[in-house]
């Protein structure tokens, strides 16, 4: 079965640069969630979208923005990168508005040097 | 906001024995409680979930119980196998009118000793 696809899988950036992470949800899934996971930590919810509209907002820094497009894929844009932004970024998708059965992608590992 | 506490942080059991991981949550509005298994460097995988209108749910060797009054839920793994070794996260969310994000516990590193 098709899963959540994230690209790129690995990304290396310098401080103060920008980065764009992409997420392609499971076919027919209309809801996308973004999470950040630091080393040895639990995933932290950043933001979610349903039907191309922002639905819930978590601990997303003002330097980050995201959107969901007409084909339901989503992009997380990160600017003025800091060393502390180094983490695994997961996208999850689900069907419908209820926060159930969130299936995670393989993640993008961002390293900020 | 929601706060989820998870214990223990590390759990070592003999192969074939049972393992129990416990979580408490703070927000009485939370009504959806999934459990995820995560191997090192891999994605979190949903292994079982429970909603607030159910007290217990089983799936083969895995079971989850929920006590709404105490705001407490637990994961039970029976007949543990080496492939059960991983980090397990509990989570809580309000599943209602929006795509609410999950609040995770800090995780339990489960080690299955051969």
XYZ file of C-alpha atoms in Angstrom:
227
model
C 0.000 0.000 0.000
C 1.154 3.536 -0.730
C 2.556 5.421 2.239
C 3.352 9.010 3.110
C 6.243 10.248 0.996
C 8.632 12.893 2.288
C 11.437 14.614 0.428
C 14.257 15.120 0.728
C 15.254 12.391 3.163
C 18.341 14.279 4.274
C 19.144 17.974 4.126
C 22.213 19.884 5.232
C 22.021 23.651 5.574
C 24.071 26.465 7.017
C 22.823 28.815 9.730
C 20.521 31.554 8.446
C 19.713 29.617 5.250
C 16.243 28.495 4.210
C 14.867 25.001 3.683
C 11.721 23.531 2.133
C 10.433 20.113 3.121
C 7.792 18.331 1.062
C 5.140 15.815 2.050
C 2.877 13.716 -0.164
C 0.068 12.121 1.853
C -1.392 8.677 1.362
C -3.759 8.782 -1.666
C -7.243 10.023 -0.661
C -5.954 11.388 2.654
C -6.952 15.033 2.974
C -5.309 15.920 6.292
C -1.616 16.541 6.873
C 0.292 17.039 10.128
C 3.893 18.175 10.681
C 5.991 17.083 13.668
C 9.543 17.883 14.778
C 11.570 15.289 16.689
C 14.884 16.210 18.289
C 17.453 13.525 19.196
C 16.144 11.296 21.981
C 12.936 13.310 22.250
C 9.265 12.798 21.524
C 7.675 14.234 18.369
C 6.418 17.790 18.830
C 3.354 18.866 16.848
C 3.947 21.881 14.622
C 0.908 22.453 12.402
C -1.892 20.666 10.545
C -3.988 21.214 7.425
C -7.354 19.924 6.291
C -8.627 20.516 2.769
C -5.877 23.076 2.123
C -6.778 25.152 5.183
C -4.728 25.406 8.383
C -6.531 23.449 11.066
C -4.439 23.337 14.247
C -1.242 25.052 15.304
C 1.290 23.742 17.783
C 4.797 24.860 18.654
C 5.745 26.095 15.197
C 8.258 28.975 15.268
C 7.350 32.192 13.463
C 10.320 31.539 11.142
C 8.479 28.489 9.781
C 5.452 28.476 7.533
C 3.536 25.741 5.792
C 0.745 25.215 3.332
C -1.262 22.469 1.702
C -1.796 22.515 -2.040
C -4.712 21.538 -4.275
C -3.262 18.021 -4.744
C -3.102 17.724 -0.907
C 0.672 17.673 -0.746
C 2.161 19.989 1.848
C 5.364 21.988 2.178
C 7.088 23.223 5.323
C 9.193 26.323 4.715
C 11.886 27.123 7.229
C 13.819 30.390 7.177
C 16.707 31.881 9.176
C 17.722 28.376 10.209
C 19.295 27.937 13.631
C 21.466 25.138 15.017
C 18.537 24.109 17.224
C 16.404 23.401 14.158
C 18.472 20.273 13.512
C 15.978 17.435 13.928
C 13.873 14.821 12.202
C 10.799 16.347 10.607
C 7.893 13.985 10.142
C 4.783 14.458 8.119
C 1.711 12.373 8.903
C -1.548 12.043 7.021
C -5.048 10.917 7.859
C -8.490 10.834 6.310
C -10.961 13.406 7.565
C -10.965 15.917 10.369
C -10.737 13.577 13.322
C -7.152 13.284 14.586
C -7.204 9.521 14.279
C -5.000 7.003 12.503
C -2.170 9.355 11.659
C 0.326 7.541 9.458
C 3.839 8.905 9.455
C 6.269 9.328 6.610
C 9.923 8.282 6.856
C 10.924 11.804 7.812
C 13.437 14.398 6.660
C 16.619 14.643 8.680
C 17.680 18.301 8.746
C 21.180 19.176 9.871
C 22.010 22.849 10.385
C 25.742 23.565 10.510
C -2.727 22.590 26.687
C -2.492 18.850 27.016
C 0.347 17.247 28.990
C 1.120 13.529 28.758
C 3.371 11.772 31.237
C 4.781 8.320 30.467
C 6.474 5.739 32.718
C 8.869 4.067 32.860
C 11.452 5.715 30.623
C 13.278 2.383 30.246
C 11.847 -1.110 30.673
C 13.859 -4.314 30.415
C 12.000 -7.635 30.372
C 12.897 -11.243 29.636
C 11.762 -12.635 26.313
C 8.350 -14.228 26.775
C 7.404 -12.058 29.748
C 4.853 -9.230 29.682
C 5.567 -5.515 29.493
C 3.347 -2.702 30.755
C 3.785 0.992 29.947
C 1.644 3.622 31.663
C 0.574 7.122 30.678
C -1.471 9.876 32.268
C -2.977 12.892 30.549
C -4.138 16.232 31.879
C -6.868 17.481 29.525
C -10.242 15.870 30.245
C -11.362 16.855 26.725
C -8.879 14.443 25.144
C -10.713 11.492 23.650
C -8.231 9.732 21.359
C -5.206 7.801 22.638
C -2.850 6.121 20.153
C 0.343 4.195 20.812
C 3.316 4.357 18.465
C 6.377 2.143 18.144
C 9.551 3.734 16.858
C 12.776 1.964 15.993
C 16.002 3.965 15.919
C 15.989 6.459 13.039
C 12.675 5.166 11.693
C 9.173 6.563 11.526
C 6.689 6.198 14.408
C 4.329 3.320 13.587
C 0.787 3.240 14.912
C 0.328 -0.068 16.751
C -2.983 0.396 18.549
C -5.345 3.165 19.591
C -8.347 3.623 21.852
C -11.122 6.152 22.059
C -12.711 7.481 25.222
C -15.937 5.550 24.745
C -14.018 2.256 25.081
C -12.313 0.859 28.186
C -10.123 -1.787 26.597
C -8.960 -2.907 23.166
C -6.887 -5.934 22.153
C -4.982 -6.859 19.007
C -3.186 -10.182 19.281
C -0.369 -9.709 21.839
C -1.083 -6.020 22.373
C -3.797 -4.488 24.536
C -4.586 -0.987 25.713
C -6.728 0.004 28.690
C -8.207 3.406 29.461
C -9.468 4.822 32.751
C -11.165 8.126 31.910
C -11.865 8.988 35.525
C -8.212 8.699 36.490
C -7.032 10.063 33.092
C -4.804 7.061 32.763
C -4.116 4.608 29.942
C -1.729 1.687 29.585
C -0.143 -0.507 26.941
C 0.224 -4.217 27.648
C 2.435 -6.465 25.525
C 2.311 -10.186 26.272
C 4.744 -12.929 25.239
C 7.373 -10.367 24.328
C 9.727 -11.118 21.432
C 13.105 -9.611 20.451
C 11.442 -7.640 17.633
C 9.354 -5.807 20.257
C 12.502 -3.921 21.296
C 11.937 -0.253 20.391
C 10.836 3.066 21.841
C 7.103 3.230 22.533
C 5.237 6.528 22.675
C 1.774 7.140 24.031
C -0.148 10.162 22.795
C -3.378 12.021 23.410
C -5.563 14.294 21.347
C -9.007 15.731 21.086
C -10.603 14.107 18.072
C -13.470 16.417 17.230
C -14.056 19.233 14.804
C -10.471 19.836 13.737
C -7.267 18.088 12.731
C -5.806 18.393 16.213
C -2.192 17.397 16.633
C -1.060 14.640 18.964
C 0.654 15.356 22.277
C 3.201 12.624 22.946
C 4.671 11.245 26.143
C 8.463 11.201 26.506
C 8.691 7.584 25.378
C 9.634 4.231 26.902
C 12.692 2.355 25.683
C 11.621 -1.296 25.808
C 14.471 -3.806 25.869
C 13.702 -7.490 25.417
C 16.426 -9.634 26.959
C 16.972 -13.012 25.220
